[in-house]
mmCIF file of C-alpha atoms and ligand atoms in Angstrom:
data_model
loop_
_atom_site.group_PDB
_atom_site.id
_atom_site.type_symbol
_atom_site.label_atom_id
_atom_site.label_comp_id
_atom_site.label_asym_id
_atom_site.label_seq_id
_atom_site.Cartn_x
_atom_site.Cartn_y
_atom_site.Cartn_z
ATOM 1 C CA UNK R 13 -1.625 20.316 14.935
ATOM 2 C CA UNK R 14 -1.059 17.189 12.528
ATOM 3 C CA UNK R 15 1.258 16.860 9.522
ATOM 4 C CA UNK R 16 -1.458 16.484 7.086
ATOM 5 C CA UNK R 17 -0.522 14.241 3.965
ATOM 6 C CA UNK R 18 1.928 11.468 5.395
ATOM 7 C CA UNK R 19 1.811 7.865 6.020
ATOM 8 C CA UNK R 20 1.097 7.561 10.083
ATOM 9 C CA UNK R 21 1.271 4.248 11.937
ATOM 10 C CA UNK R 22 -1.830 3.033 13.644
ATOM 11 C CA UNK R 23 -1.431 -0.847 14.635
ATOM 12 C CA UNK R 24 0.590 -3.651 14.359
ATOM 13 C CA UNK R 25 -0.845 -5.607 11.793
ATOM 14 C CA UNK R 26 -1.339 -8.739 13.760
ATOM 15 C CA UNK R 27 -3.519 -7.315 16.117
ATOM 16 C CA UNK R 28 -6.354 -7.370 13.015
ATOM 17 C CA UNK R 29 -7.506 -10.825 12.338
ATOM 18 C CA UNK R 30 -10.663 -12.179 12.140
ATOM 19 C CA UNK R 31 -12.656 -9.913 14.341
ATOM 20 C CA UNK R 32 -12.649 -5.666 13.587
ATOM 21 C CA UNK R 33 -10.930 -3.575 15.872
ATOM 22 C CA UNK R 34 -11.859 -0.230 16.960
ATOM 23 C CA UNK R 35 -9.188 2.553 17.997
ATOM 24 C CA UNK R 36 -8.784 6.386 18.685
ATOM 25 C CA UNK R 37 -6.570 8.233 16.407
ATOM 26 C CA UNK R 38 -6.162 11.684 15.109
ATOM 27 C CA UNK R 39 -9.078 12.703 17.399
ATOM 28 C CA UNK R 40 -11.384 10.136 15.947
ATOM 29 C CA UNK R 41 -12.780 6.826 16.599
ATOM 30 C CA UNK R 42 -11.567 4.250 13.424
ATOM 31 C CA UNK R 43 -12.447 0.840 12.754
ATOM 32 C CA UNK R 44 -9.947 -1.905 11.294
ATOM 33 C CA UNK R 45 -10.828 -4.789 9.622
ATOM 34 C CA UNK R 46 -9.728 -7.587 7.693
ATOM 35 C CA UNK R 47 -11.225 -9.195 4.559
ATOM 36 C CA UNK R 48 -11.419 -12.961 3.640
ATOM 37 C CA UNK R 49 -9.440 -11.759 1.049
ATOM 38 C CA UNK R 50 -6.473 -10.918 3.617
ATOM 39 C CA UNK R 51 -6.886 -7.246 2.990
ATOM 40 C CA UNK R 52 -7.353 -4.657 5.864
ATOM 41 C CA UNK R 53 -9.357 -1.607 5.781
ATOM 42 C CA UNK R 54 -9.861 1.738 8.118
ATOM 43 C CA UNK R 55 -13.469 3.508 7.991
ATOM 44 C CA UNK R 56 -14.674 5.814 10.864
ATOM 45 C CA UNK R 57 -16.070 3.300 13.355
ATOM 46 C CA UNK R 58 -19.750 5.330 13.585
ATOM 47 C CA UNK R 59 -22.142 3.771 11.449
ATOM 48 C CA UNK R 60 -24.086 6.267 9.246
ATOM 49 C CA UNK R 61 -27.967 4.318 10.166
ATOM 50 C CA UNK R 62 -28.545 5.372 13.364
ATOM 51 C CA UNK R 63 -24.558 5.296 14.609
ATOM 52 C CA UNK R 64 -23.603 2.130 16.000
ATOM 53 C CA UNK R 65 -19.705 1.420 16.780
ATOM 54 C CA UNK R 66 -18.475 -0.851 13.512
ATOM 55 C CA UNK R 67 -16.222 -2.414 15.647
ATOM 56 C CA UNK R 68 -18.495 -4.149 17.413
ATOM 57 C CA UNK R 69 -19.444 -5.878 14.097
ATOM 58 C CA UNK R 70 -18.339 -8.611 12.538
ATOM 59 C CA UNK R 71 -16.787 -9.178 8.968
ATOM 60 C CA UNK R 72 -18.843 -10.932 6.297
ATOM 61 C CA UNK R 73 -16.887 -11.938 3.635
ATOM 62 C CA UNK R 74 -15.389 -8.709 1.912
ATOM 63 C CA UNK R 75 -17.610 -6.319 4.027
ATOM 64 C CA UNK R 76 -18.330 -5.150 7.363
ATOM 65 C CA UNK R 77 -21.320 -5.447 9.160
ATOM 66 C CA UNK R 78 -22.985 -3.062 11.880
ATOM 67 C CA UNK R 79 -23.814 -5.166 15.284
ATOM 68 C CA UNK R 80 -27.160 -3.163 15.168
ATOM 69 C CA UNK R 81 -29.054 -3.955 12.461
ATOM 70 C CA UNK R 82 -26.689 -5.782 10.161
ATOM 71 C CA UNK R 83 -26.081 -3.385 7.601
ATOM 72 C CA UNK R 84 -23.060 -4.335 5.670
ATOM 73 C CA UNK R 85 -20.203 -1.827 4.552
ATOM 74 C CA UNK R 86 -17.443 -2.984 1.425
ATOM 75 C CA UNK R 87 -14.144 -2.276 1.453
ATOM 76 C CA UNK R 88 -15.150 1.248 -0.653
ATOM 77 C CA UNK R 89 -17.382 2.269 2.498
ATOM 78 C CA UNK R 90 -20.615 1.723 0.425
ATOM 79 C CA UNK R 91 -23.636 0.055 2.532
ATOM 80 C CA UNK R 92 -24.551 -3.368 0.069
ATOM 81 C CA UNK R 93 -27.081 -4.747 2.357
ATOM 82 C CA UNK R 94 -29.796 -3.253 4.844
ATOM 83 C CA UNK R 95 -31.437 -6.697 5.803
ATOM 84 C CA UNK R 96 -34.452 -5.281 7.254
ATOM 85 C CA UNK R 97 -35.333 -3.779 3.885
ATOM 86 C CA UNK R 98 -34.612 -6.850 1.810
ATOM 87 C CA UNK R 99 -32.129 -7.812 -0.892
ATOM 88 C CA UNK R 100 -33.151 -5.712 -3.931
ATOM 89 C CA UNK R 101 -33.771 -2.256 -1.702
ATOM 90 C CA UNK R 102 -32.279 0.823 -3.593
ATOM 91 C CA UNK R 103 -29.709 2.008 -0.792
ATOM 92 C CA UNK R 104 -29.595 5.500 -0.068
ATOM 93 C CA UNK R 105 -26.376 7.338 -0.765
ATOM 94 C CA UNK R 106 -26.255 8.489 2.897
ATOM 95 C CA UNK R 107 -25.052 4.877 3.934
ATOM 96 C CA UNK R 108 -21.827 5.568 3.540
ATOM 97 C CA UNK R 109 -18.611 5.564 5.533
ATOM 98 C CA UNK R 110 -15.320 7.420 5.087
ATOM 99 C CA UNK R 111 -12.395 5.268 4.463
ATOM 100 C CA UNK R 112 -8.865 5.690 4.886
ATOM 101 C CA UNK R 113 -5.802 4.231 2.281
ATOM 102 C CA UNK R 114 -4.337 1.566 4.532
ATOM 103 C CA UNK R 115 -1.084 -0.236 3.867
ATOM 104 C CA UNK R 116 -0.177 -3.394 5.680
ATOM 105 C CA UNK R 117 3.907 -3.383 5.226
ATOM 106 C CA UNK R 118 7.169 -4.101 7.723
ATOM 107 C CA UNK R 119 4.212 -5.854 10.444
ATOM 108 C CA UNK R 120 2.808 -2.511 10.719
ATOM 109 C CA UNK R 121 -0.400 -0.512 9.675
ATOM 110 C CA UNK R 122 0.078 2.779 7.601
ATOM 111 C CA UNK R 123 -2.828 4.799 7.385
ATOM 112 C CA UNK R 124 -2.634 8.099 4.651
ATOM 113 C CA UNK R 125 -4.030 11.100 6.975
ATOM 114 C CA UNK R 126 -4.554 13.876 4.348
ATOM 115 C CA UNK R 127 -5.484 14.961 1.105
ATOM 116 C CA UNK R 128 -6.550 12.435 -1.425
ATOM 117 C CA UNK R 129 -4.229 11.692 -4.048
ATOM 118 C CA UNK R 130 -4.235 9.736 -7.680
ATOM 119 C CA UNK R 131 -0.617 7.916 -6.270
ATOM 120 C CA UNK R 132 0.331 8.079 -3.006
ATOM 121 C CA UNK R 133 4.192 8.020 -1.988
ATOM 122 C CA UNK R 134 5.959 4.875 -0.058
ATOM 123 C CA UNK R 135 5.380 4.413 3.770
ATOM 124 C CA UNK R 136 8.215 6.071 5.011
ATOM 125 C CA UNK R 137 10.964 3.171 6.317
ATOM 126 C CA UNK R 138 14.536 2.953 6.941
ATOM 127 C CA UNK R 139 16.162 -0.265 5.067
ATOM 128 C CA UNK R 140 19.023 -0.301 7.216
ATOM 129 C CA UNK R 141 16.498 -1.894 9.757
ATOM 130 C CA UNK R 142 16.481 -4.493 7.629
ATOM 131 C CA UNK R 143 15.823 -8.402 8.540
ATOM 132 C CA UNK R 144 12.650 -8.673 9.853
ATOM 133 C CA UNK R 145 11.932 -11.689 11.159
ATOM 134 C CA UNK R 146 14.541 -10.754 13.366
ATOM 135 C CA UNK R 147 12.685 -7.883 14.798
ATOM 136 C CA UNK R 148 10.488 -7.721 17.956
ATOM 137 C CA UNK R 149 7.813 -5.207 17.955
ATOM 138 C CA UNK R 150 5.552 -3.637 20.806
ATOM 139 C CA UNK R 151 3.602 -0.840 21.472
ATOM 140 C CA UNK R 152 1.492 1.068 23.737
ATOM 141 C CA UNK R 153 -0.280 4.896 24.760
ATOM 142 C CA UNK R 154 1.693 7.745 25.849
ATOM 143 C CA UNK R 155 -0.104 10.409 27.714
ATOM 144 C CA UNK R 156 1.370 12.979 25.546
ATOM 145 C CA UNK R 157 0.985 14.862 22.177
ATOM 146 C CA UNK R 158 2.836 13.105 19.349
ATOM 147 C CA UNK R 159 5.045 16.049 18.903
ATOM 148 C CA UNK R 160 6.476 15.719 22.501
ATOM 149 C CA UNK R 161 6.271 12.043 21.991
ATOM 150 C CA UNK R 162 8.513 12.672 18.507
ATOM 151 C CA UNK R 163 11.002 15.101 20.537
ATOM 152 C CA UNK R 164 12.019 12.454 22.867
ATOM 153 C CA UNK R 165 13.641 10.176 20.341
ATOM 154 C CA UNK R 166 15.904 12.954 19.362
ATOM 155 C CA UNK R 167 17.108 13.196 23.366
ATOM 156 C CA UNK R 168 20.176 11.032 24.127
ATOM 157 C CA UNK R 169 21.706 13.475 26.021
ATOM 158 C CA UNK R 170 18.871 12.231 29.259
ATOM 159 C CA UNK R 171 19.976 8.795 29.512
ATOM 160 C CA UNK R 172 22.519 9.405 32.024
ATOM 161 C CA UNK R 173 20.144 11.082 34.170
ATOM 162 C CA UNK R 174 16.565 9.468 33.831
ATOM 163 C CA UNK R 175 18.239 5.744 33.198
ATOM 164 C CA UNK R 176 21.050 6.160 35.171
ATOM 165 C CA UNK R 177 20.347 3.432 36.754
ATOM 166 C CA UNK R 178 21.337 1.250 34.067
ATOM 167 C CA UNK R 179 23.042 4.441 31.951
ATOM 168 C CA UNK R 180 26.650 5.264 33.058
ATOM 169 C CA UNK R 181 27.625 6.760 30.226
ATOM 170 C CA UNK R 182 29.587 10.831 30.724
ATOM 171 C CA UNK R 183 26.964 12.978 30.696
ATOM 172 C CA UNK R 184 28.685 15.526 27.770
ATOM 173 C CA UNK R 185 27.563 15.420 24.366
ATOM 174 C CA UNK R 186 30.407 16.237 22.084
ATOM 175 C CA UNK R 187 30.737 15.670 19.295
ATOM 176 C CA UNK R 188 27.079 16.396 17.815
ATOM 177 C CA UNK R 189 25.952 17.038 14.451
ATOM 178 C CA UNK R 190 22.864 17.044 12.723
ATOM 179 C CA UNK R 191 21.683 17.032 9.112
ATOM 180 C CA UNK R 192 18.681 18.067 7.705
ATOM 181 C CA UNK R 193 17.920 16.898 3.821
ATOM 182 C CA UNK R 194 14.093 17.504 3.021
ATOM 183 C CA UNK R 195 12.401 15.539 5.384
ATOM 184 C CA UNK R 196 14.907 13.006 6.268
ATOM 185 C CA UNK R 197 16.721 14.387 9.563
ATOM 186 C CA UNK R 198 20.004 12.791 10.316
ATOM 187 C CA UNK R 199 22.020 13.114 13.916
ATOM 188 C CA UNK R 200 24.995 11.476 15.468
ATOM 189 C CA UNK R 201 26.769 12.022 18.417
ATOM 190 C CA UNK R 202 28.791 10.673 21.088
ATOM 191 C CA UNK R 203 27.984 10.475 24.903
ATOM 192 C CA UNK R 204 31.213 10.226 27.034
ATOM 193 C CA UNK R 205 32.766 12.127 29.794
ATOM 194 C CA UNK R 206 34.030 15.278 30.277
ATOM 195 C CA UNK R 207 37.736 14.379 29.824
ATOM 196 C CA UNK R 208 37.389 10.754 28.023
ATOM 197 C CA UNK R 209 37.160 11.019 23.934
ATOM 198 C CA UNK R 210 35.508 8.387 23.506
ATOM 199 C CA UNK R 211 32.211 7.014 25.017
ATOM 200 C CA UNK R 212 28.835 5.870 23.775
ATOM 201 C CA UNK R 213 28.514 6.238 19.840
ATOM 202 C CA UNK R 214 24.598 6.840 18.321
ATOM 203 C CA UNK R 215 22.897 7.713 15.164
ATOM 204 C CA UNK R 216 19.549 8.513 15.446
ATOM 205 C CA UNK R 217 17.635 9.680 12.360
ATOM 206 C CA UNK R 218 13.722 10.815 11.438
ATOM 207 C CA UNK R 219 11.591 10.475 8.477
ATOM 208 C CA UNK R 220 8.505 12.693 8.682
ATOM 209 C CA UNK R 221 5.816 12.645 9.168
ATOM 210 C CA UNK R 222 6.771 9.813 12.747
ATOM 211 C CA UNK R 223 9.253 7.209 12.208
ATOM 212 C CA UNK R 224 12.628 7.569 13.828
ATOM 213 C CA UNK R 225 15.505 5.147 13.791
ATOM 214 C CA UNK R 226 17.740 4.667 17.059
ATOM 215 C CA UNK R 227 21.215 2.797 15.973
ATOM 216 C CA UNK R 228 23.847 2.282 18.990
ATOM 217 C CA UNK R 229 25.761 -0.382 16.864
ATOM 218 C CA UNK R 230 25.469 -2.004 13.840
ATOM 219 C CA UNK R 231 24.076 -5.091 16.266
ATOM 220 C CA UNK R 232 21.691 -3.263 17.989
ATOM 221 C CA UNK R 233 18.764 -0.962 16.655
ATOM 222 C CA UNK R 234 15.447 0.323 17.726
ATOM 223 C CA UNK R 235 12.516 1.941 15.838
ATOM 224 C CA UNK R 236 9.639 3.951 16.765
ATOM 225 C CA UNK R 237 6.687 4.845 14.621
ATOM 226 C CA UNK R 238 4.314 7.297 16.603
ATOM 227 C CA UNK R 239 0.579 8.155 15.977
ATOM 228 C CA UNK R 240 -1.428 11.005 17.195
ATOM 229 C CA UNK R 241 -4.674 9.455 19.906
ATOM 230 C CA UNK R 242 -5.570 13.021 20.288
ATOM 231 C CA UNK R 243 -3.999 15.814 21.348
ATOM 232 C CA UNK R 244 -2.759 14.587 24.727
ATOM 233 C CA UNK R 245 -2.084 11.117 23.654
ATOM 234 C CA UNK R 246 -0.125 9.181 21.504
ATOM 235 C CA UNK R 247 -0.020 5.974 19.853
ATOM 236 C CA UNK R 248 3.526 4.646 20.103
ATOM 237 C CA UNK R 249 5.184 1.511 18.238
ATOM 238 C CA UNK R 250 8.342 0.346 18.845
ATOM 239 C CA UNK R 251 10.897 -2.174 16.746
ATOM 240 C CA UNK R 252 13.553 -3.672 18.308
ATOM 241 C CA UNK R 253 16.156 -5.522 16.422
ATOM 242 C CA UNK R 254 19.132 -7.102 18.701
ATOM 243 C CA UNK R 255 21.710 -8.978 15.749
ATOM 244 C CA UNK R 256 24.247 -10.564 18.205
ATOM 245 C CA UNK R 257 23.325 -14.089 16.774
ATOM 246 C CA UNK R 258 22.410 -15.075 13.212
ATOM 247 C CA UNK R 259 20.445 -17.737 14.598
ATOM 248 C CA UNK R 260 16.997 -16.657 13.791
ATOM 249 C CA UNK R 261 15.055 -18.079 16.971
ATOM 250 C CA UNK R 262 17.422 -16.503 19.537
ATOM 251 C CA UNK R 263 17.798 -13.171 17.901
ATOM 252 C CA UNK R 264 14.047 -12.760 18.025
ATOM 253 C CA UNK R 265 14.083 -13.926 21.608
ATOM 254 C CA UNK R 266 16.887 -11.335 21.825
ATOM 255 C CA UNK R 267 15.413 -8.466 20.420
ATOM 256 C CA UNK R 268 11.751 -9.280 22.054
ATOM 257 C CA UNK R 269 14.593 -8.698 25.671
ATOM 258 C CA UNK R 270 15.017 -6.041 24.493
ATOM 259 C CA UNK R 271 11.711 -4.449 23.992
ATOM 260 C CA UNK R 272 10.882 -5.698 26.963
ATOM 261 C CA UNK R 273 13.440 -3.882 28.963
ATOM 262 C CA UNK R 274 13.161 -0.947 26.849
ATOM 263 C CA UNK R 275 9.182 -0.661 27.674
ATOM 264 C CA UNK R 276 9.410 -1.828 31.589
ATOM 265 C CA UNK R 277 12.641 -0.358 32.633
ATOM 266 C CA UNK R 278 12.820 2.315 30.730
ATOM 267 C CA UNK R 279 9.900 3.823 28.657
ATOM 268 C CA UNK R 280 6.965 3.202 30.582
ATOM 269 C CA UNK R 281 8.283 3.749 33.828
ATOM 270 C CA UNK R 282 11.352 6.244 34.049
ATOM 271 C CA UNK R 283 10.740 8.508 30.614
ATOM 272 C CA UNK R 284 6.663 7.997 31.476
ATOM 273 C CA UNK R 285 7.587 10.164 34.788
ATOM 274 C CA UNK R 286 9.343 12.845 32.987
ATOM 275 C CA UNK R 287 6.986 13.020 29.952
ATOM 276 C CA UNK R 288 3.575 13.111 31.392
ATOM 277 C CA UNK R 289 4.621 15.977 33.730
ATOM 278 C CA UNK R 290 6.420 18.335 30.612
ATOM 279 C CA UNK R 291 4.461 21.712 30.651
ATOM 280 C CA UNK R 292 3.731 23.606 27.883
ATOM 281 C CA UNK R 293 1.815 19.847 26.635
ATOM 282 C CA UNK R 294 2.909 21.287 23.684
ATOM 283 C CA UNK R 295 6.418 23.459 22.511
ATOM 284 C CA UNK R 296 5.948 26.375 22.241
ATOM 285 C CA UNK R 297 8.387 28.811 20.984
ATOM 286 C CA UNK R 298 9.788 31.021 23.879
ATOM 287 C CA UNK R 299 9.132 28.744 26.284
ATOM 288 C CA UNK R 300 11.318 26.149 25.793
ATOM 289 C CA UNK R 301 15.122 27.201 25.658
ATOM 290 C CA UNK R 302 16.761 24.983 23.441
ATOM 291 C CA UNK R 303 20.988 24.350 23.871
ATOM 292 C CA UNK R 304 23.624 22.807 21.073
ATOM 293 C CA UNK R 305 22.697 19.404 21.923
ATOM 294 C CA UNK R 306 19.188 19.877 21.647
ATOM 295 C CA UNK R 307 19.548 20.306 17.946
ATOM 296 C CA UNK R 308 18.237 17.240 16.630
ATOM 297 C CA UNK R 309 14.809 18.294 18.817
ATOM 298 C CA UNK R 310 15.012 21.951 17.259
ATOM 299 C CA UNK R 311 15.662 20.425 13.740
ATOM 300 C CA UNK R 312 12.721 18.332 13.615
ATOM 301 C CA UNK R 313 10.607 21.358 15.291
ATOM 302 C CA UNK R 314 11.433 23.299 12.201
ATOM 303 C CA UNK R 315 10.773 20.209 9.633
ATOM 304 C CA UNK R 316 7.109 20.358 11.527
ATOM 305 C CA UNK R 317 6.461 23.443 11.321
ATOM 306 C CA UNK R 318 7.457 23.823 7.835
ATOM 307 C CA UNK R 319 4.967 20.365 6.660
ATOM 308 C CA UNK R 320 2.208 22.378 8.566
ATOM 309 C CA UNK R 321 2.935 25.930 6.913
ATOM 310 C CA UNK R 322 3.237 24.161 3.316
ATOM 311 C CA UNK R 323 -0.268 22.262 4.449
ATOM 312 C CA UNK R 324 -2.002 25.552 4.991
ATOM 313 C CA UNK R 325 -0.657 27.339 2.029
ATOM 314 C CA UNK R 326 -1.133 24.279 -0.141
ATOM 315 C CA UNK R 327 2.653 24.553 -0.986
ATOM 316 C CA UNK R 328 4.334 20.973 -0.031
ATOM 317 C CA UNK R 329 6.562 20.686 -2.287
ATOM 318 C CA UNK R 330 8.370 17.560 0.051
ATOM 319 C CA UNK R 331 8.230 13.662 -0.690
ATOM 320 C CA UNK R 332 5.127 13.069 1.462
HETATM 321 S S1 FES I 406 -26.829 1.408 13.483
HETATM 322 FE FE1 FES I 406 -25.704 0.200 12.148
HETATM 323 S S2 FES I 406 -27.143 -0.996 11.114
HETATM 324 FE FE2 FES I 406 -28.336 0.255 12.370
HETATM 325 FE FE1 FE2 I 407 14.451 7.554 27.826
#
């Protein structure tokens, strides 16, 4: 199940230029695209004449138009043209595609999966990530459901074990705590061996309804923004932000390291193994056993199932 009513990631904004770009997410195929006024827009990608895929199109000016027959769809999701009926037909009110709210902020692509609202809240974001231009950012499919995707950033306590490799931290997780304050979860903890006090120090934190902020240092940060395919897949992003230079050019080249080793050494290779294999696909209570250090995963299980219990009973009283 999805947190209804939140701000979810769905591209990086780059990746929509000139031509429209079709992806799966929440269970549905969407269509981005990018006005000559600079603005991007999400729509289902089916068009409603006979059901084309919109991102096959092209954009024309301000609209969108089908690869089929050329109907063009504005930013609203109105059809304003059906060429093969001429300029002044009356367009039937059937031509018409749903649209999304879509915010283009921090090089990323919020779309609002939920009820409509008069004023929708800000993109949830962690200013502490701060200088941008600094940051490199990456992303790519995880063959699991976004909740297991979610649960994973809370998990420092595997390093030692799936990257040990590179990892050779203590493998004891004391001390831990974790802080919940609406829908802002806050955890941090030290790694280090059984009879050292002192070993790796972390903060990692969550802001519902997907982003989560990884801090190791004040020099070295990482930031994932996750976004439901279906319900076996995920949409990942990652933001990695290395500040051991203030020279801008090398602390991009820096942080884009970074990702890189992050994704090929580490993500997409030794966590991939682990994840994709994970039975229930989803938690389910009873099945997993949860310990102390698995708090920051049982804290943000509870914030989830509270946003979907205060989605059913129309109740959500929280910031989203
Ligand atoms: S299917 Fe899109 S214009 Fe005909
Ligand atoms: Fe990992």
């Amino acid at each position: 199940m999805i947190v209804p009513s939140g701000w979810y990631p769905v591209l990086e904004a780059i990746r929509v230029a000139g031509r429209p770009v079709g992806v799966k997410r929440f269970g549905r195929r969407l269509v981005l695209w990018r006005g000559k006024d600079g603005a991007v827009h999400a729509m289902d990608e089916r068009c409603p004449h006979r059901g084309a895929a919109l991102s096959d199109g092209h954009v024309q000016d301000n609209a969108i138009a089908c690869p089929f027959h050329g109907f063009e769809y504005g930013a609203d999701g109105a059809c304003q043209l059906m060429p093969c009926e001429g300029a002044t037909a009356r367009i039937p009110g059937g031509l018409q595609v749903q649209v999304y709210p879509l915010r283009e902020e921090h090089e990323i692509l919020w779309l609002w999966w939920g009820e409509e609202r008069a004023q929708l809240p800000r993109v949830p974001w962690f200013d502490e990530f701060g200088d941008e231009a600094g940051a490199a950012t990456g992303s790519f499919d995880w063959p699991c459901n976004y909740v297991r995707s979610i649960e994973t950033n809370f998990d420092f306590h595997h390093l030692p074990f799936v990257h040990r490799r590179v990892v050779k931290s203590g493998h004891r997780l004391d001390p831990y705590h974790v802080e919940v304050d609406k829908d802002h979860i806050k955890t941090q903890g030290t790694l280090r061996h059984e009879n050292e006090p002192s070993g790796i120090d972390f903060r990692i934190e969550f802001k519902a309804p997907s982003v989560s902020l990884i801090t190791l240092s004040a020099k070295a940060l990482g930031l994932s923004a996750d976004c439901p395919i279906d319900e076996a897949n995920t949409w990942r992003c990652v933001r990695v932000q290395q500040r051991y230079t203030s020279i801008p050019g090398v602390r991009l080249a820096l942080s884009w390291l970074a990702l890189q080793a992050e994704w090929k050494l580490f993500q997409n290779r030794e966590d991939l193994k682990i994840i994709e294999k994970v039975e229930p696909r989803l938690p389910h209570e009873g099945k997993d056993h949860l310990v102390r250090a698995d708090a920051g995963t049982a804290a943000f299980l509870n914030l989830h199932r509270r946003l979907l219990d205060e989605a059913r009973t129309g109740t959500n009283g929280s910031a989203l």
